Coordinates of C-alpha atoms in Angstrom, one line a residue:
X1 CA 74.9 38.8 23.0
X2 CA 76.8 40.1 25.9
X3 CA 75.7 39.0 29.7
X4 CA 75.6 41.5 32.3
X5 CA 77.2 41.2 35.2
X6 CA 75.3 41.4 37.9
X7 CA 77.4 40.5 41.7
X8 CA 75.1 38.3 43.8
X9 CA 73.6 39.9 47.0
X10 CA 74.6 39.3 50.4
X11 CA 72.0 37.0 52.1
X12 CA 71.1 38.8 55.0
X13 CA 71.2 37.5 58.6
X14 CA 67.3 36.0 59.3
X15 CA 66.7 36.0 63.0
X16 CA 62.8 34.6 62.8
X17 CA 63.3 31.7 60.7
X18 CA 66.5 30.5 62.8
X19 CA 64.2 31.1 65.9
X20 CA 61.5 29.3 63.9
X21 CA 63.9 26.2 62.8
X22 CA 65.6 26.2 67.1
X23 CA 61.7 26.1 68.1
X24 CA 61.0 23.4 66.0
X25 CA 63.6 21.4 66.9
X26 CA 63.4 21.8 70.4
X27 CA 59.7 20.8 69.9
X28 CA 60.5 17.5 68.5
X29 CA 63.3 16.9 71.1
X30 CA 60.9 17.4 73.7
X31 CA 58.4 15.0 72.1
X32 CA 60.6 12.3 71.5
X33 CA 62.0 12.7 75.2
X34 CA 58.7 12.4 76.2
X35 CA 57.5 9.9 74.4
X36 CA 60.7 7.8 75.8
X37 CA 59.4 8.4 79.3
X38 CA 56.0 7.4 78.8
X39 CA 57.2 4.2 77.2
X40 CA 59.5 3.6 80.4
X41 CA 56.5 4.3 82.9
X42 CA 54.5 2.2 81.0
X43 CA 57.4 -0.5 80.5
X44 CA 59.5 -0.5 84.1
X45 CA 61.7 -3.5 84.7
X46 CA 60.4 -6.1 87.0
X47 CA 61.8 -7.9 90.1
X48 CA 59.8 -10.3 92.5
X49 CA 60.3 -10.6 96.1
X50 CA 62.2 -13.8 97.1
X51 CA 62.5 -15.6 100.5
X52 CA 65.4 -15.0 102.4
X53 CA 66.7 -15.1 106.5
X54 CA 68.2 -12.4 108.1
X55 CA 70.2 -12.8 111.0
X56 CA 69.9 -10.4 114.1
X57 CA 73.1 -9.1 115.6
X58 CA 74.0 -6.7 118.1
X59 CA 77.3 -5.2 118.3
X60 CA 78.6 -4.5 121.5
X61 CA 81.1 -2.1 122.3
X62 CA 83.2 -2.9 125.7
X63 CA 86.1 -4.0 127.6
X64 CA 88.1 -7.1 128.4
X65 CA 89.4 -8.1 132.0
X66 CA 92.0 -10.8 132.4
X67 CA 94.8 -11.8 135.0
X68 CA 98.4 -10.4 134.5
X69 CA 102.0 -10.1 136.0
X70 CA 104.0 -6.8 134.8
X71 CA 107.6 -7.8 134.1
X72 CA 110.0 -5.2 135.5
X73 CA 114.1 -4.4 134.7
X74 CA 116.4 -5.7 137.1
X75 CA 118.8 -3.1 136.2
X76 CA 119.4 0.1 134.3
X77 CA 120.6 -1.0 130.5
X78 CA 119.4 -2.0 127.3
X79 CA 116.3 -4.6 126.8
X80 CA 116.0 -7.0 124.1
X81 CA 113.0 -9.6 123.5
X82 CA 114.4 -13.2 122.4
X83 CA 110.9 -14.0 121.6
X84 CA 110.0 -10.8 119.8
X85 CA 108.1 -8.5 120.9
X86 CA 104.6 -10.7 120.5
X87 CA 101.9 -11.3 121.9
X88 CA 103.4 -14.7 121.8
X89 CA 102.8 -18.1 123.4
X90 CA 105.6 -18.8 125.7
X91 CA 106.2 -21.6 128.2
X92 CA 107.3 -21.5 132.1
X93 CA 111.2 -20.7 132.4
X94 CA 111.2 -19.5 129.0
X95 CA 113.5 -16.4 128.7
X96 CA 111.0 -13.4 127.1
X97 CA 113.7 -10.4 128.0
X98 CA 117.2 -9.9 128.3
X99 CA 118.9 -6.7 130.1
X100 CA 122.3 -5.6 128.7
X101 CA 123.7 -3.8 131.9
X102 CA 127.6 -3.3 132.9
X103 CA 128.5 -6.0 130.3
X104 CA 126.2 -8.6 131.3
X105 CA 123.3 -9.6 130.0
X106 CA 119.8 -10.4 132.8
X107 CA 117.6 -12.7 132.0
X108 CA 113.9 -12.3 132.6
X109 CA 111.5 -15.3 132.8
X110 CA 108.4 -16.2 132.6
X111 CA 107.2 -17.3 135.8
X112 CA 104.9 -19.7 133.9
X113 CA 103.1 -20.5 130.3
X114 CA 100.9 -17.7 128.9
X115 CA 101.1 -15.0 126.3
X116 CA 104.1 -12.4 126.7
X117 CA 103.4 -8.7 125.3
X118 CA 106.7 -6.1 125.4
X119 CA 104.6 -3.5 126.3
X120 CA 102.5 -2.3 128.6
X121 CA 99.5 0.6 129.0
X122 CA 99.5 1.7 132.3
X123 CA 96.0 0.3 133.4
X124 CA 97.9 -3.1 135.0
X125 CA 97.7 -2.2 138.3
X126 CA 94.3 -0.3 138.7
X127 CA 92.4 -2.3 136.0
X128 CA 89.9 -4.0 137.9
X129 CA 86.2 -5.5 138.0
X130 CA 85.2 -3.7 141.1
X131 CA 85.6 -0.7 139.3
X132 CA 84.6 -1.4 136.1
X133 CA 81.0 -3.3 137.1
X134 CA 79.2 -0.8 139.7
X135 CA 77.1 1.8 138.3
X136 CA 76.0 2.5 134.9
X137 CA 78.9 5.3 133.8
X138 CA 80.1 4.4 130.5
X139 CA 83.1 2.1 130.8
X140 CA 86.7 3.3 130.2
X141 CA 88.3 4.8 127.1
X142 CA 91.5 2.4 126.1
X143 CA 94.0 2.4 123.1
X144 CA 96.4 -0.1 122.3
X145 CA 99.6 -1.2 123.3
X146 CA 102.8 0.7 121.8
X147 CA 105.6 -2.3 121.8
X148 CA 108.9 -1.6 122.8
X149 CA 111.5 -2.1 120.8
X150 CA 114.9 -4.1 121.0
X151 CA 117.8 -1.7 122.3
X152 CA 115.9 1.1 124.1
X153 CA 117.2 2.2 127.1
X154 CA 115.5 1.4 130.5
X155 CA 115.7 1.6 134.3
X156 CA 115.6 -0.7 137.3
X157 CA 112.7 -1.5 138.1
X158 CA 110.9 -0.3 135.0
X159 CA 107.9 -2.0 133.2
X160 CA 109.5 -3.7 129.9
X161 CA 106.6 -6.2 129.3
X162 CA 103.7 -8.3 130.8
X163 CA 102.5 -11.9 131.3
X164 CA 99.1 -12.9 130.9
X165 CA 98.7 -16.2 132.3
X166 CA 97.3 -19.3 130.6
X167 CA 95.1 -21.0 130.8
X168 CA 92.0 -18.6 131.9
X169 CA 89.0 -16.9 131.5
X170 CA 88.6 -13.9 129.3
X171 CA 86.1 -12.0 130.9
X172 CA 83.9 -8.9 129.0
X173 CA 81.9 -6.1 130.5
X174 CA 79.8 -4.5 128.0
X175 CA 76.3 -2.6 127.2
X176 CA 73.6 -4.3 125.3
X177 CA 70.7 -3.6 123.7
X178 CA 68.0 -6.1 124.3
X179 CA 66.6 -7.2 120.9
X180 CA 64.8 -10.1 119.2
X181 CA 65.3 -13.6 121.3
X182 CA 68.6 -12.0 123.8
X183 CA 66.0 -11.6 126.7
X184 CA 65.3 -15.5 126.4
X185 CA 69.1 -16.3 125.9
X186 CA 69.7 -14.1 128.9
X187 CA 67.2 -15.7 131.3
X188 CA 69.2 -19.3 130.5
X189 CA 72.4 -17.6 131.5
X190 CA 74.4 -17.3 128.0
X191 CA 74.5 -15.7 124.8
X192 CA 75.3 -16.6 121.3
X193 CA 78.3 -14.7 120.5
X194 CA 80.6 -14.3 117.8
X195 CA 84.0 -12.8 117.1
X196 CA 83.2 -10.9 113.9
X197 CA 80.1 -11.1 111.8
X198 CA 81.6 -14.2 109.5
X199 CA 82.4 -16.0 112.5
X200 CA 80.3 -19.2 113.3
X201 CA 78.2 -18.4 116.8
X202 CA 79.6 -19.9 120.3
X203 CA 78.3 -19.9 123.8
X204 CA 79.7 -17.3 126.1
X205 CA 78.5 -18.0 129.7
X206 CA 76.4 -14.9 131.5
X207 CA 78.4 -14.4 134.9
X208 CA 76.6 -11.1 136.0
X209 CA 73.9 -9.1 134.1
X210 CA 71.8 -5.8 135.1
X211 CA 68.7 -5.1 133.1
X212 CA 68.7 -1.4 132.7
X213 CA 65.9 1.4 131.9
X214 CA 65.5 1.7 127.8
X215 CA 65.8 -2.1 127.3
X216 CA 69.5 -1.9 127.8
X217 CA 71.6 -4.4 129.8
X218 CA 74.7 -4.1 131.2
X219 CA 76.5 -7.6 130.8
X220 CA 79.7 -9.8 132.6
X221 CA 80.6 -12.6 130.1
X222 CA 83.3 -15.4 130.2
X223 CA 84.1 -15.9 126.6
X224 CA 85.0 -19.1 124.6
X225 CA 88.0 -18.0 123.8
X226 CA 91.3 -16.3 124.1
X227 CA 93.3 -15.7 120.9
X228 CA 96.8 -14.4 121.5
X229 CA 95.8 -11.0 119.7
X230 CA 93.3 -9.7 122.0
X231 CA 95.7 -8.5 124.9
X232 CA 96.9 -5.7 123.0
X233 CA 94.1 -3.8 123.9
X234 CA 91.1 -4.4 126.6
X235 CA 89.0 -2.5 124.4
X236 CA 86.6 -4.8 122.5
X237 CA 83.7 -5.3 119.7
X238 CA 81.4 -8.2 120.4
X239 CA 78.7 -9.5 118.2
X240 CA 75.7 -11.1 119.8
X241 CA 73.7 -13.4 117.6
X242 CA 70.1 -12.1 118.9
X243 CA 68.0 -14.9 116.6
X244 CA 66.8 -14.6 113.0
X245 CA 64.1 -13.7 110.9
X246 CA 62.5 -14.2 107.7
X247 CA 61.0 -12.1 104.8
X248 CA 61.1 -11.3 101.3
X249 CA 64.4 -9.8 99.8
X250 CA 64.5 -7.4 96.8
X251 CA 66.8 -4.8 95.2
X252 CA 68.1 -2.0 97.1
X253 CA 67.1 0.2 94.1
X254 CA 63.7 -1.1 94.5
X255 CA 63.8 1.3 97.5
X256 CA 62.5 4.7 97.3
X257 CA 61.6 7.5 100.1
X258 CA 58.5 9.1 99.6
X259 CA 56.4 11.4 102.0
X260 CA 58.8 10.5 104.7
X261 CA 58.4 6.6 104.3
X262 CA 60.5 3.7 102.5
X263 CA 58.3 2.4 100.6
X264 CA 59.1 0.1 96.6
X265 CA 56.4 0.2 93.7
X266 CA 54.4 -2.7 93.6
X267 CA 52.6 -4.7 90.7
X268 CA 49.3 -4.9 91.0
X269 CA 47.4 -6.1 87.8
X270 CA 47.8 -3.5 84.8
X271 CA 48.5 -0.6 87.9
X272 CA 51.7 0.5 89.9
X273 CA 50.8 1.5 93.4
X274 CA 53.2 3.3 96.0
X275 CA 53.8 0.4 99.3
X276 CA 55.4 1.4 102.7
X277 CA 57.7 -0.9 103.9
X278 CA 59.6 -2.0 106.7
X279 CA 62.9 -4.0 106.9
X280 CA 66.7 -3.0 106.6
X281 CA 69.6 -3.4 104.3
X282 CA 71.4 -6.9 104.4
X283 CA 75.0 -6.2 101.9
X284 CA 75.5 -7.1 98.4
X285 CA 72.8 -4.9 97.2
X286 CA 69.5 -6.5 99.1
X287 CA 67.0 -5.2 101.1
X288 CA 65.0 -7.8 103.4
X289 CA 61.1 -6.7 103.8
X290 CA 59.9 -7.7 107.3
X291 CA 56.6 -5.6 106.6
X292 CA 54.8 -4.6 104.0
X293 CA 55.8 -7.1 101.1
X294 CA 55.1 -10.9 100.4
X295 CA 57.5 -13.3 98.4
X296 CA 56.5 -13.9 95.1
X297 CA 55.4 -9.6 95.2
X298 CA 56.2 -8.3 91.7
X299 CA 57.9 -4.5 92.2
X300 CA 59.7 -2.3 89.9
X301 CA 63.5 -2.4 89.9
X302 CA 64.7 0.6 89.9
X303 CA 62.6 3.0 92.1
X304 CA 64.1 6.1 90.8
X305 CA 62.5 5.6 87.4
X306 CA 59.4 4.6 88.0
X307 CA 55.9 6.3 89.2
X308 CA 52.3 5.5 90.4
X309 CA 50.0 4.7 87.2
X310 CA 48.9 2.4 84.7
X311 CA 51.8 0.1 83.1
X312 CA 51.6 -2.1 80.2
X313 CA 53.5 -5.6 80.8
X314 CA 53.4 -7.0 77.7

């Protein structure tokens, strides 16, 4: 018995059960996704408030006043600095420039110990307190001290460094904010100050001070110290240790804006309920709660994941 042969038919292209198997599909996907979300409303990660102290700074921008003696060129020629070009500490008679001019060399001292800069900004003969305290303008732009360098060219009587005179008092003049316990440290004629926020606090002893509208201040400080580094510019950043405070610290992701506040999600019983809050970021990924939050508060980790509702905890 002979077969016939019979070719096989094309299969032909079924749009409605592809669209049939897609909509399936995509019904599951979205099911599963779903069911994923519930299970991490209902099943947020935890974090409890713990007690912290957070310190209260106020950084203030201003300027620095000290006494100084411009060193000038005896002659037209070439200057050199023996010492370098600094700020260095150098002592009375020490030789802190040299003039190359017709073949001999011009030595110029300091008149006494200090701290020698080659370089000067302009501001050493005009850079006074009489100025600078008066009024409540805002103080003086500066920039920094360009150093000049060994072998360049200068004329008689031109500046080719300065000497700032030791010892002394460094002296600041400087806008404040008045916050947490500065009007008490004020009224006993000091602050706590630092140098930069890691520094431990010192005293710095309140010469002049003018409360101003706004709870500002405008301050005259001697401060505890004088480091070499500082006469290259009288421009300066002061931190004012203004007291401390505790509260209860948490996650920075705990944080979330809603409605216009900053509020975390916090644990109560089987429920998660929406909190305003009030406090500021400290570094390293904390938040300290001044307002709104006890220690020992149970909130949900990450903010962004979580939303107002029932939750199971176990």
């Amino acid at each position: 018995m002979v077969r016939r042969f019979q070719p096989e038919k094309k299969k032909r292209f079924r749009p409605l059960y592809w669209l049939f198997v897609l909509a399936v599909a995509a019904a599951w996907f979205f099911a599963f996704k779903a069911y994923f979300q519930r299970y991490e409303y209902l099943h947020p990660d935890i974090t409890w408030a713990v007690p912290g102290i957070d310190n209260d700074t106020e950084i203030v921008n201003g300027v620095l006043l000290w006494t100084e003696r411009v060193l000038a060129a005896p002659a037209d020629g070439t200057v050199s600095y023996p010492q370098g070009g600094g700020p260095v500490r150098v002592a009375k008679g020490a030789v802190v420039a040299r003039v190359a001019a017709g073949g001999k060399n011009l030595d110029i001292k300091a008149t006494q110990q200090g701290y020698f800069v080659a370089g000067v900004d302009g501001l050493e003969n005009s850079w006074r307190y009489a100025d600078l305290w008066p009024g409540t303008d805002l103080l003086p732009q500066t920039g920094r001290i360009e150093l000049i360098k060994n072998g360049t060219a200068v004329l008689r009587g031109q500046a080719v460094g300065k000497l700032i005179e030791q010892p002394q008092d460094l002296r600041f003049i400087g806008y404040a904010t008045i916050m947490g316990n500065m009007e008490s440290q004020i009224k006993g004629k000091s602050l706590k100050v630092k140098m930069d926020e890691e520094d431990t606090d010192s005293r710095a002893e309140i010469r002049v001070y003018n409360e101003l509208p706004g709870g500002k201040v405008k301050l005259h400080l001697t401060l505890p110290w004088f480091q070499p580094s500082v006469v290259m510019s009288r421009a300066y950043r002061l931190v004012i240790e203004a007291g401390s405070s505790e509260g209860a610290i948490v996650p920075y992701t705990a944080l979330l804006e809603k409605n216009g506040e900053i509020g975390v999600y916090l644990i109560r019983g089987s429920r998660v309920i929406f909190k305003p809050v009030e406090g500021k970021y400290i570094g390293d990924g904390k938040f300290i709660v001044r307002k709104g939050l006890s220690v020992g508060d149970a909130v949900v980790e990450d903010a962004s994941t979580a939303r107002e509702g029932r939750i199971q905890l176990w």
